[in-house]
PDB file of C-alpha atoms in Angstrom:
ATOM      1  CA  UNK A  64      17.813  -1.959 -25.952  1.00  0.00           C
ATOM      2  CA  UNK A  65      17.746  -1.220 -29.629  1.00  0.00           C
ATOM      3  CA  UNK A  66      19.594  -3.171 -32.581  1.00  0.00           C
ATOM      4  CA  UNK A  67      22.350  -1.310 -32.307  1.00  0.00           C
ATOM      5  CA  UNK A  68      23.405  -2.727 -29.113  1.00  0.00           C
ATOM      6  CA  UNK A  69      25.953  -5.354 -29.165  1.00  0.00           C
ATOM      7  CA  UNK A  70      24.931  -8.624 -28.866  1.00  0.00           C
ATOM      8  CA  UNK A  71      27.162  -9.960 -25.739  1.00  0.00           C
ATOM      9  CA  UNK A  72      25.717  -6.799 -24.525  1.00  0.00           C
ATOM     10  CA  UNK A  73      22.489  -7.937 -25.062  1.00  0.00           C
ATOM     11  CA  UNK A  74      23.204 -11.500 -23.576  1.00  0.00           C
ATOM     12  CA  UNK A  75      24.772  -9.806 -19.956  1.00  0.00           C
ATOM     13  CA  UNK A  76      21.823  -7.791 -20.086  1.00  0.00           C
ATOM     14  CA  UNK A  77      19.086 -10.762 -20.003  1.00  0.00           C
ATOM     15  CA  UNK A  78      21.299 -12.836 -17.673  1.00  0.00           C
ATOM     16  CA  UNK A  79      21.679 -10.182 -15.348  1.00  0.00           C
ATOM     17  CA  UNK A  80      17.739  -9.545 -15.577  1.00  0.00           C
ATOM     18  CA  UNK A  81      16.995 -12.908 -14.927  1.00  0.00           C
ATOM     19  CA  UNK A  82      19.308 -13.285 -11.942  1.00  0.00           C
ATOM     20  CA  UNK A  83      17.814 -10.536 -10.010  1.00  0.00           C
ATOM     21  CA  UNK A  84      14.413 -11.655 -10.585  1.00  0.00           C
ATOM     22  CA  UNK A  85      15.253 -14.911  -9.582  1.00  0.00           C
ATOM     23  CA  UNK A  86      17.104 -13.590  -6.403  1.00  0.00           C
ATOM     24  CA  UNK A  87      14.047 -11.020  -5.881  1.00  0.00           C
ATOM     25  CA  UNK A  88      11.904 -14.119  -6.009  1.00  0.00           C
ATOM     26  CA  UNK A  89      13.312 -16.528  -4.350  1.00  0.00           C
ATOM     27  CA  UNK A  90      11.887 -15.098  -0.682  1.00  0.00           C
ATOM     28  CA  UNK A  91       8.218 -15.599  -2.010  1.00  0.00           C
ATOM     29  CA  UNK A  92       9.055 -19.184  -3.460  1.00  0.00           C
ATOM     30  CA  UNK A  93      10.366 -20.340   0.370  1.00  0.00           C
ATOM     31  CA  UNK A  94       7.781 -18.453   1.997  1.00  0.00           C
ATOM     32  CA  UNK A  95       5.142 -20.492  -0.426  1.00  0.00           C
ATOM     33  CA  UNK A  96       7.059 -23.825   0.066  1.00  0.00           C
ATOM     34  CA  UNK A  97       7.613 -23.822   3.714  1.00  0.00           C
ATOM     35  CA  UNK A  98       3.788 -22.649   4.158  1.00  0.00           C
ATOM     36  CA  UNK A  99       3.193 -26.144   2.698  1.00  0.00           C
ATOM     37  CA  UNK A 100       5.263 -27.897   4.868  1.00  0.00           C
ATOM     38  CA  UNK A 101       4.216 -29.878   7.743  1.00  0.00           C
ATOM     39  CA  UNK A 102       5.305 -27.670  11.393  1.00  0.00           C
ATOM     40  CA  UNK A 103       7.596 -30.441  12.150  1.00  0.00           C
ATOM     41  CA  UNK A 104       9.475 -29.800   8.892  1.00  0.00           C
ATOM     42  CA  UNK A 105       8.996 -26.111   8.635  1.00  0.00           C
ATOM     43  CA  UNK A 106      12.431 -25.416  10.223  1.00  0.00           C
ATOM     44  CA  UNK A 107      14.875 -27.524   8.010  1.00  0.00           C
ATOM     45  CA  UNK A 108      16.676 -26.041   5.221  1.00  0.00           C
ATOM     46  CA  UNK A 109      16.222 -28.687   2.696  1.00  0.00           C
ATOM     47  CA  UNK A 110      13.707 -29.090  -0.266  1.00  0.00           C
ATOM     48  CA  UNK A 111      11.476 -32.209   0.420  1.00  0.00           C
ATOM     49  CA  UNK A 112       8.442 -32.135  -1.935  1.00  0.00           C
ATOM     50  CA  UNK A 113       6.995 -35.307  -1.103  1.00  0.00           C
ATOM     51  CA  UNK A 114       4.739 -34.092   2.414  1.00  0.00           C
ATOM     52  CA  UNK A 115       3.360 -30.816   0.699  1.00  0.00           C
ATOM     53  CA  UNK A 116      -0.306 -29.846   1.474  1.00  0.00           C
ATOM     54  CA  UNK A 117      -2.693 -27.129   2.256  1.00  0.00           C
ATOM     55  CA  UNK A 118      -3.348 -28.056   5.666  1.00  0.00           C
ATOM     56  CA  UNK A 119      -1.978 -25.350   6.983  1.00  0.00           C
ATOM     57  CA  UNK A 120      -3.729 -22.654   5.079  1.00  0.00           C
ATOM     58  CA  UNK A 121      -7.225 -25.196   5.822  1.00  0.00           C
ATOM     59  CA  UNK A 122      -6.337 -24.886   9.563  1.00  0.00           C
ATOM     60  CA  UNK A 123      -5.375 -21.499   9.592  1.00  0.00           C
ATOM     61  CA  UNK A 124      -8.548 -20.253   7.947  1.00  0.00           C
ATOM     62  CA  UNK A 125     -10.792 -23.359  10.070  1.00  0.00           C
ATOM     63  CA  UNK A 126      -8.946 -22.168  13.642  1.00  0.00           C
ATOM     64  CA  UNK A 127      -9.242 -18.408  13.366  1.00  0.00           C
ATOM     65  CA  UNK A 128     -11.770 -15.942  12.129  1.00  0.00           C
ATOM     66  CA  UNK A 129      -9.637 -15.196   8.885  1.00  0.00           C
ATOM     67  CA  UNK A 130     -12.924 -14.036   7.317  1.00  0.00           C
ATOM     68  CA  UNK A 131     -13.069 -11.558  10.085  1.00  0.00           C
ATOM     69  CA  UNK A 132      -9.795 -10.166   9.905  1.00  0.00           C
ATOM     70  CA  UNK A 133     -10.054 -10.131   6.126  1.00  0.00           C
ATOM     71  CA  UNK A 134     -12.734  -7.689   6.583  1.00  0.00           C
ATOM     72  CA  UNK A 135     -11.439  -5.532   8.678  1.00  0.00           C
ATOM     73  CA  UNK A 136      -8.283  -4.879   6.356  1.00  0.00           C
ATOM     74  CA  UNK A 137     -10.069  -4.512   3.625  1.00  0.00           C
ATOM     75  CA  UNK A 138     -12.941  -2.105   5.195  1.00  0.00           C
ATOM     76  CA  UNK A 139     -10.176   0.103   6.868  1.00  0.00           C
ATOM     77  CA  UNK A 140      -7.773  -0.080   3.791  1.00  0.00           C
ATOM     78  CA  UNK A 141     -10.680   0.784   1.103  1.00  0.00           C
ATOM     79  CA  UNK A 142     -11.757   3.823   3.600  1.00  0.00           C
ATOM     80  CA  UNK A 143      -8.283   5.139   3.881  1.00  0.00           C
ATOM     81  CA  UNK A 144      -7.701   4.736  -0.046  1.00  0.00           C
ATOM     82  CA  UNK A 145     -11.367   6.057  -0.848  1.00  0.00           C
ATOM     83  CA  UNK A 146     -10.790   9.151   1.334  1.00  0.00           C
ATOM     84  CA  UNK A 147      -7.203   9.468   0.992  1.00  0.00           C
ATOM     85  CA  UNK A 148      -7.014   9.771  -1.994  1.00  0.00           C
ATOM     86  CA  UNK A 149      -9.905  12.458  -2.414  1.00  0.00           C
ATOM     87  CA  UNK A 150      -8.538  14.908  -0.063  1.00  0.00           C
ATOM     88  CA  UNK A 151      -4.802  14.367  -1.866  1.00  0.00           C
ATOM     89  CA  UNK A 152      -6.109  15.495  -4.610  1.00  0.00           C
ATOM     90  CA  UNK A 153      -8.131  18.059  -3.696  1.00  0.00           C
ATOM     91  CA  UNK A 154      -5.614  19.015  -1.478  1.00  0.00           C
ATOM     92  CA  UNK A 155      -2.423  18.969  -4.431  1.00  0.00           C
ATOM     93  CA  UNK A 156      -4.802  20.808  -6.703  1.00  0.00           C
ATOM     94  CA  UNK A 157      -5.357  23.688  -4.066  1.00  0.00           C
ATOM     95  CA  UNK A 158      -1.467  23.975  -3.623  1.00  0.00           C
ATOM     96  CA  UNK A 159      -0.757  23.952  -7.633  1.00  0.00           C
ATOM     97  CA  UNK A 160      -3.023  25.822  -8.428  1.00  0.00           C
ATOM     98  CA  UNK A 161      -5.308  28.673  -6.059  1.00  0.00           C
ATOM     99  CA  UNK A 162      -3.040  31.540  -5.000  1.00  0.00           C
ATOM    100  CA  UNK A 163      -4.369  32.076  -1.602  1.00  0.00           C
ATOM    101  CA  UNK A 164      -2.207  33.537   1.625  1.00  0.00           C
ATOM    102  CA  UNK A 165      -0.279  31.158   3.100  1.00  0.00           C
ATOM    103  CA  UNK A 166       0.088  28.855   0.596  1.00  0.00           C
ATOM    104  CA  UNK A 167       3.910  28.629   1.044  1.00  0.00           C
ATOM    105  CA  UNK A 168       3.361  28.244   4.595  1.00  0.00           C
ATOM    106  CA  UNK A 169       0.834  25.408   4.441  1.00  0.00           C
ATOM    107  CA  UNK A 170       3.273  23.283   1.528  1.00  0.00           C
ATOM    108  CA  UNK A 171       6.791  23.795   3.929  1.00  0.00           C
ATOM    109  CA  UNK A 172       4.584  22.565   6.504  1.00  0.00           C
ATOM    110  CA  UNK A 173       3.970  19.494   4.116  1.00  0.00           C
ATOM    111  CA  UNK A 174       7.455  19.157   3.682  1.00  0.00           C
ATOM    112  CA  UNK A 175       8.346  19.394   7.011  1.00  0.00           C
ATOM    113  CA  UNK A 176       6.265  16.472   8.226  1.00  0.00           C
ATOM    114  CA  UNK A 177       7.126  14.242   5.836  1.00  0.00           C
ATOM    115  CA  UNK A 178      10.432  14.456   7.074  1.00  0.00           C
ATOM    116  CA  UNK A 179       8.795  13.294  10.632  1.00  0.00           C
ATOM    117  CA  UNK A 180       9.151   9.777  11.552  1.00  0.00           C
ATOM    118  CA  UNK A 181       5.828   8.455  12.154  1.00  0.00           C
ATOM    119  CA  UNK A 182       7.027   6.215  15.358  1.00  0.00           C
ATOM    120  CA  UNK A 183       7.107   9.692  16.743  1.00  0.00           C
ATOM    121  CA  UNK A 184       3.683  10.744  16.643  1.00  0.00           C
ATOM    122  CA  UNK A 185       1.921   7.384  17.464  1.00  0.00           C
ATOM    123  CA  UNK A 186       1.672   8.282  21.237  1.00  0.00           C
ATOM    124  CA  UNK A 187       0.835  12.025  21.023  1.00  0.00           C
ATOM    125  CA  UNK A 188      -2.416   9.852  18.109  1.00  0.00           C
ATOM    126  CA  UNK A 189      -3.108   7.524  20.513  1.00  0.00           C
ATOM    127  CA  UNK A 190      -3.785   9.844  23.509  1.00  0.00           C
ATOM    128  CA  UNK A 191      -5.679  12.321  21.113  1.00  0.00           C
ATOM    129  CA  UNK A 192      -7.797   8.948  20.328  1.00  0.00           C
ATOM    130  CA  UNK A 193      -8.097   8.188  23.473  1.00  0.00           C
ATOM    131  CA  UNK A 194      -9.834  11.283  24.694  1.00  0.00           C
ATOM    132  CA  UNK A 195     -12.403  10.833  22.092  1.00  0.00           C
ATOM    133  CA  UNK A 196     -13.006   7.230  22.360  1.00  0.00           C
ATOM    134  CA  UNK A 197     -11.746   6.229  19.391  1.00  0.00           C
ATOM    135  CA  UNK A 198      -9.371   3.092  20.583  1.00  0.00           C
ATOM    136  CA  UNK A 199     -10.216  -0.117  18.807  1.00  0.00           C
ATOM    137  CA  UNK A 200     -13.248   1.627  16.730  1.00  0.00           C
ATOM    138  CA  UNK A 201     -12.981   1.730  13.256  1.00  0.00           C
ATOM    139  CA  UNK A 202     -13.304   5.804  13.330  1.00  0.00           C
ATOM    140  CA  UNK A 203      -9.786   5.537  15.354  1.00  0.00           C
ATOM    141  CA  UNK A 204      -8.453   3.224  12.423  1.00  0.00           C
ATOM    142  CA  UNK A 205      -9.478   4.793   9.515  1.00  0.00           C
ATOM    143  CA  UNK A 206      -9.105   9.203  10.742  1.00  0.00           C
ATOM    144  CA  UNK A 207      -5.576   9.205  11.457  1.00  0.00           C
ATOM    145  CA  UNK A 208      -4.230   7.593   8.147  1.00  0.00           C
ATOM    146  CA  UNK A 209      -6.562  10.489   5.716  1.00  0.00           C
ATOM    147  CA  UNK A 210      -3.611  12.917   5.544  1.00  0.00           C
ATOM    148  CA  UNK A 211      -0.392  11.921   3.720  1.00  0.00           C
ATOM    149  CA  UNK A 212       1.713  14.653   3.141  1.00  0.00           C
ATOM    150  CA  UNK A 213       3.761  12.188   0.607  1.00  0.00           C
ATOM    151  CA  UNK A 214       0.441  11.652  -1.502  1.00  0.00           C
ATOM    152  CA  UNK A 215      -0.101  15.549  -1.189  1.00  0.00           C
ATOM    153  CA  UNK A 216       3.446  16.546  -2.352  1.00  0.00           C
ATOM    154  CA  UNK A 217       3.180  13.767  -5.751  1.00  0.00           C
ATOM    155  CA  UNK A 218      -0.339  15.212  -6.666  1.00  0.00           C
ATOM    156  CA  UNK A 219       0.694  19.091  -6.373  1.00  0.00           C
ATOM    157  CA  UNK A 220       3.819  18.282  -8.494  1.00  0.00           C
ATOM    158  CA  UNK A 221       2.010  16.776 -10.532  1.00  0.00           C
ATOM    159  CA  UNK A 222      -0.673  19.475 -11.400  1.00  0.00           C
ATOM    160  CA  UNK A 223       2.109  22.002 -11.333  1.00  0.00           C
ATOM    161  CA  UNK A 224       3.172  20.377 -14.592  1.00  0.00           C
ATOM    162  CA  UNK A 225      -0.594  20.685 -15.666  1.00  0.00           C
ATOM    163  CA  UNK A 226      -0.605  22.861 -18.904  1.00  0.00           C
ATOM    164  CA  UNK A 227      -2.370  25.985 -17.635  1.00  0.00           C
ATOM    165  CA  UNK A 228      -3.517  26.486 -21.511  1.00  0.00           C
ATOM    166  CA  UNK A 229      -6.136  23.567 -20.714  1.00  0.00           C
ATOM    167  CA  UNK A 230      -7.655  25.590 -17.529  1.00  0.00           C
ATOM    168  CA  UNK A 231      -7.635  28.634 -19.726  1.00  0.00           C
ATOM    169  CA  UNK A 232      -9.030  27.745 -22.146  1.00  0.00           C
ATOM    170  CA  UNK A 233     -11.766  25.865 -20.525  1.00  0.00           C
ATOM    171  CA  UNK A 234     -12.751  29.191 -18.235  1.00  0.00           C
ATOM    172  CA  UNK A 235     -13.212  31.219 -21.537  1.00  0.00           C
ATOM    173  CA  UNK A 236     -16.036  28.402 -21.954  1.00  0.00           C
ATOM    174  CA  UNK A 237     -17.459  29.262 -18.697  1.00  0.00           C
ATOM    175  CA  UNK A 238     -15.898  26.559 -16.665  1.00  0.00           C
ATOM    176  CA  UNK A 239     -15.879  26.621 -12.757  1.00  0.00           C
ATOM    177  CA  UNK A 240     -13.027  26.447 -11.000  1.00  0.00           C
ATOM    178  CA  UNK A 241     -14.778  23.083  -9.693  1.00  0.00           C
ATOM    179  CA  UNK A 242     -15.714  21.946 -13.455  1.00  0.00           C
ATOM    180  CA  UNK A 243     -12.046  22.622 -14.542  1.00  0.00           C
ATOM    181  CA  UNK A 244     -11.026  19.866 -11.703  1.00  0.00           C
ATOM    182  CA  UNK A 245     -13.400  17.290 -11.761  1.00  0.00           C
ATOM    183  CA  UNK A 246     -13.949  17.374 -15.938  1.00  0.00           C
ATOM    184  CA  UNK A 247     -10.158  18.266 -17.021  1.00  0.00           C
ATOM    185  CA  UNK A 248      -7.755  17.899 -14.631  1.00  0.00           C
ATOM    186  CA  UNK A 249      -8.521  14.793 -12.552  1.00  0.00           C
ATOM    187  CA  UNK A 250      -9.531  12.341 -15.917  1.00  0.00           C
ATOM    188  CA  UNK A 251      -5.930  13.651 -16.911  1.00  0.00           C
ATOM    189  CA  UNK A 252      -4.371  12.626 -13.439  1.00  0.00           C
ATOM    190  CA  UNK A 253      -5.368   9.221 -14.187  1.00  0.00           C
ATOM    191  CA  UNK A 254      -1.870   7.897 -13.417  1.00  0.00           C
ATOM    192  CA  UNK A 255      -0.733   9.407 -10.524  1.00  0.00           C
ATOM    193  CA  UNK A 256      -4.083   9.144  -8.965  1.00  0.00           C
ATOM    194  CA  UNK A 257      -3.736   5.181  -9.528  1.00  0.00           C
ATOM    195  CA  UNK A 258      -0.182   5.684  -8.265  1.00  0.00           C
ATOM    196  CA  UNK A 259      -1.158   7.369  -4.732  1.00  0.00           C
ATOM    197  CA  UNK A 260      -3.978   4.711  -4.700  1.00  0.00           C
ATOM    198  CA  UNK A 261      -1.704   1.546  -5.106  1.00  0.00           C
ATOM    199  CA  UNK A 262       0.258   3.463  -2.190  1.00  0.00           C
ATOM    200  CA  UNK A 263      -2.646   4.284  -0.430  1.00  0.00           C
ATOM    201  CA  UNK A 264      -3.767   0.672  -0.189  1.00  0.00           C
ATOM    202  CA  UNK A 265      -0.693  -0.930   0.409  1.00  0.00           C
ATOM    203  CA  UNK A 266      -0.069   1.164   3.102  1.00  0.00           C
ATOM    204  CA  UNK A 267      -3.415   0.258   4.994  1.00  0.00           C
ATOM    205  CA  UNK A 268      -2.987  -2.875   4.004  1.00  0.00           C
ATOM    206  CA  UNK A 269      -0.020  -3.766   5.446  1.00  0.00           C
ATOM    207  CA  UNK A 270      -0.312  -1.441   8.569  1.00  0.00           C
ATOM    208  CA  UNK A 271       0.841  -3.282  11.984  1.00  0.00           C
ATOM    209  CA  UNK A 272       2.363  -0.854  14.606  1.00  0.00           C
ATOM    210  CA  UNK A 273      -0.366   1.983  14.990  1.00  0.00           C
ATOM    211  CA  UNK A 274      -3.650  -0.698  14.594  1.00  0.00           C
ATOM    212  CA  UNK A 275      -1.251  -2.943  17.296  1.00  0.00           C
ATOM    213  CA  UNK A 276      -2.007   0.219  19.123  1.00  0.00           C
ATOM    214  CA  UNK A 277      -5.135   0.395  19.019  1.00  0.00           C
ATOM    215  CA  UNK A 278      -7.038  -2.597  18.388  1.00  0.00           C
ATOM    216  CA  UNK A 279      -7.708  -4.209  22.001  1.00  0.00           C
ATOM    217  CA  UNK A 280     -10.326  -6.894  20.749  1.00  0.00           C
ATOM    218  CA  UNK A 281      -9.543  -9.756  18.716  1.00  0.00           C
ATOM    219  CA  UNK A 282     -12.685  -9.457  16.886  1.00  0.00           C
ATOM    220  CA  UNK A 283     -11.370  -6.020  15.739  1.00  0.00           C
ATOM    221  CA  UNK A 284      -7.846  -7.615  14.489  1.00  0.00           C
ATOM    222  CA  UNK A 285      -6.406  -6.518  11.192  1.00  0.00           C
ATOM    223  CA  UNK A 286      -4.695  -9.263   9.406  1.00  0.00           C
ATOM    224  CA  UNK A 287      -1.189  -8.157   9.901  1.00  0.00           C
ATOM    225  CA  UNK A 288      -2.520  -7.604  13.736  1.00  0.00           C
ATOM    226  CA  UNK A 289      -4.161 -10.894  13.331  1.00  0.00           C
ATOM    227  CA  UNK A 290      -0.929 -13.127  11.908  1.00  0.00           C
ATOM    228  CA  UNK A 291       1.217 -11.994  14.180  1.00  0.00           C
ATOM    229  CA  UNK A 292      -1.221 -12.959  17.386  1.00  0.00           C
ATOM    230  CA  UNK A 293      -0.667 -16.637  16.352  1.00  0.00           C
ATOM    231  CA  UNK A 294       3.337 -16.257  17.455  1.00  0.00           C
ATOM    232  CA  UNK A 295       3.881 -16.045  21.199  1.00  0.00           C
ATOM    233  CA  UNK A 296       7.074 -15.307  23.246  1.00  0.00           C
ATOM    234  CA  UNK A 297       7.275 -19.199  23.370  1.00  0.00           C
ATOM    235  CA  UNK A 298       6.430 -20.458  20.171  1.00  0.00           C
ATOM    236  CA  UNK A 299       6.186 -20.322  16.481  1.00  0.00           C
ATOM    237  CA  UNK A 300       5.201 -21.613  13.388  1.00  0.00           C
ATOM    238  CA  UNK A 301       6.748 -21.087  10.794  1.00  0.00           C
ATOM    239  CA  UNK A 302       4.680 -22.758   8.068  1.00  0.00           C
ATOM    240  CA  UNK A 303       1.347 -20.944   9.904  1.00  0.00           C
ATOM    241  CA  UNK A 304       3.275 -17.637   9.809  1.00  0.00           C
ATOM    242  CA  UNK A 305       4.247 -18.272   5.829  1.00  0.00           C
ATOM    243  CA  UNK A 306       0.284 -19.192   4.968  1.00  0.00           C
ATOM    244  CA  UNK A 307      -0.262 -16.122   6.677  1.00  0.00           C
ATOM    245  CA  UNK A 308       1.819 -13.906   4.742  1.00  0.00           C
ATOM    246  CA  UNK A 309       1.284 -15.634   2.007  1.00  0.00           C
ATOM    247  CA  UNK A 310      -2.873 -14.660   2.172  1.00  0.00           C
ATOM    248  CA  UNK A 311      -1.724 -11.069   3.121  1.00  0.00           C
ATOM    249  CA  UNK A 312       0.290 -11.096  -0.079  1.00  0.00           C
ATOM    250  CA  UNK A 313      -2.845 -11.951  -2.741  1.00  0.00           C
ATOM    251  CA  UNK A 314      -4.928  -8.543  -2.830  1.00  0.00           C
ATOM    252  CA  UNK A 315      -1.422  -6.327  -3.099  1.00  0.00           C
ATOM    253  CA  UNK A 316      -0.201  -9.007  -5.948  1.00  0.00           C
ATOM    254  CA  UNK A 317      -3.883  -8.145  -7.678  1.00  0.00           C
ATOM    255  CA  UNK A 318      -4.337  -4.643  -7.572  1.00  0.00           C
ATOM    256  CA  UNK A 319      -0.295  -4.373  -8.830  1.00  0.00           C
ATOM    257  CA  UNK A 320      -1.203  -6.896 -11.579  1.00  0.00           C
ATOM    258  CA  UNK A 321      -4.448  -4.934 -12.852  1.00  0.00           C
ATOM    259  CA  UNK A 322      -2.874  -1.129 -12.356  1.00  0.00           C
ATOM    260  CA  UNK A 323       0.701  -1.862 -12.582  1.00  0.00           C
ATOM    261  CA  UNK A 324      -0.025   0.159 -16.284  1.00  0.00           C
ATOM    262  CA  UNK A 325      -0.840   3.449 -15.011  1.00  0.00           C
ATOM    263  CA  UNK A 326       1.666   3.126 -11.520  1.00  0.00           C
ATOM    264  CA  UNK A 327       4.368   2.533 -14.147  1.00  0.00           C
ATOM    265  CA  UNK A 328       3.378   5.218 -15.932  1.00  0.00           C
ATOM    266  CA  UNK A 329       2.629   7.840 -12.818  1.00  0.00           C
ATOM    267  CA  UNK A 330       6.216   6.983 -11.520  1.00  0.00           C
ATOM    268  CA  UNK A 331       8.259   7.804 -14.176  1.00  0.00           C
ATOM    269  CA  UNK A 332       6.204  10.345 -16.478  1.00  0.00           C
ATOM    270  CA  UNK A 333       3.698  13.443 -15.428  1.00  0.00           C
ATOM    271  CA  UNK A 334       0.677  11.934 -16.982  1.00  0.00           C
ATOM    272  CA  UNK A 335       0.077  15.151 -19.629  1.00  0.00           C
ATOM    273  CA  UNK A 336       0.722  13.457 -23.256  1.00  0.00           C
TER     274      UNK A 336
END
């Protein structure tokens, strides 16, 4: 808002700001409180702050092999991301910018399975993973999740607004076409690179239905796998289940907090300055 702006204006702006935050984080506050909560409070609907501890969280991380779980996430998610995001861009690059014969052909295909539900394809994955012996292997959890056709499509529209001047000029200096990607146009993709890798990430990260699939061990559990194995049909609890979430939360809440720059910045402009 500029100085021009009314002032009442100005005042229904910041109200209205601060009331959707608030709403927007309320959620995480009860999920926080009631995670402190002993089990036999967890279910009432009152604010009580005088039997708040970390027991929960201590017995959580004590009773099960959080460690364990933690490492699997991370491992698989860091893989996906690390890979991912190479063959994205690689892969947007090819589609922006090398006229080869089918090009057209391979992007519509793009298109088209984004518009696929993945619920649809988890059997047809799990018997091709099957066959090879890839259930509840890392291999099985990492292979399937390489390709994203969404991560594909940002990083080819994103080159496609790549001044072609730049690749020019840099192949009258005797550039490769390899050179021209790795020294100009990637260090200029900066943003939406960090965009498809916050996406990336979070995406692993917070996988449950295919790696429910898949993962038949407990020692091979996910965390989202992991937190949801300590509900059964006949019980629950809910201050367990809120520490839970609550430790899945804290890498997503870093990585936003230390690239939230750029992912701002790869959302809402191409990059190019």
């Amino acid at each position: 808002m500029d100085k021009s702006t009314p002032k009442f204006m100005k005042i229904i702006f910041y109200f209205t700001t601060i009331g959707y935050a608030c709403i927007a984080l309320f959620p995480f506050f009860w999920a926080f409180y009631t995670s402190l909560r002993p089990t036999k409070e967890a279910y009432k609907l009152n604010f009580d702050f005088s039997n708040l501890s970390f027991n929960t969280y201590i017995d959580l991380i004590i009773k099960n092999d959080i460690s364990k779980w933690y490492f699997n996430s991370f491992f698989i998610a860091i893989s996906v991301t690390i890979l991912g995001v190479i063959l994205s861009t690689m892969a947007g690059y090819a589609l922006a910018r090398i006229n080869f014969k089918g090009r057209n052909i391979v992007f519509m295909t793009i298109l088209g399975i984004m518009m696929i539900p993945g619920q649809i394809t988890m059997i047809p994955q799990y018997m091709l993973l099957n066959n090879f012996n890839f259930v509840n292997t890392y291999v099985g959890l990492i292979i399937p999740f390489l390709f994203n056709a969404f991560n594909i499509f940002m990083m080819r529209q994103f080159f496609l607004s790549f001044p072609v001047s730049l690749e020019e000029a840099a192949e009258i200096d005797g550039l490769s076409r390899k050179k021209i990607f790795f020294q100009i146009a990637l260090p200029l993709a900066k943003p939406a690179v960090t965009t498809i890798i916050i996406m990336s990430f979070m995406g692993s990260w917070n996988n449950f239905l295919m790696p429910n699939l898949l993962i038949t061990s407990r020692e091979m559990y996910t965390l989202p796998v992991g937190m949801a194995s300590l509900n059964s049909q006949y019980f629950s609890f809910p201050n367990q289940t809120m520490a839970g979430a609550m430790l899945l939360s804290i890498p997503m809440v870093i990585l936003f907090l230390i690239c939230q720059r750029y992912f701002i910045e790869g959302v809402t402009t191409s990059g190019i300055k």
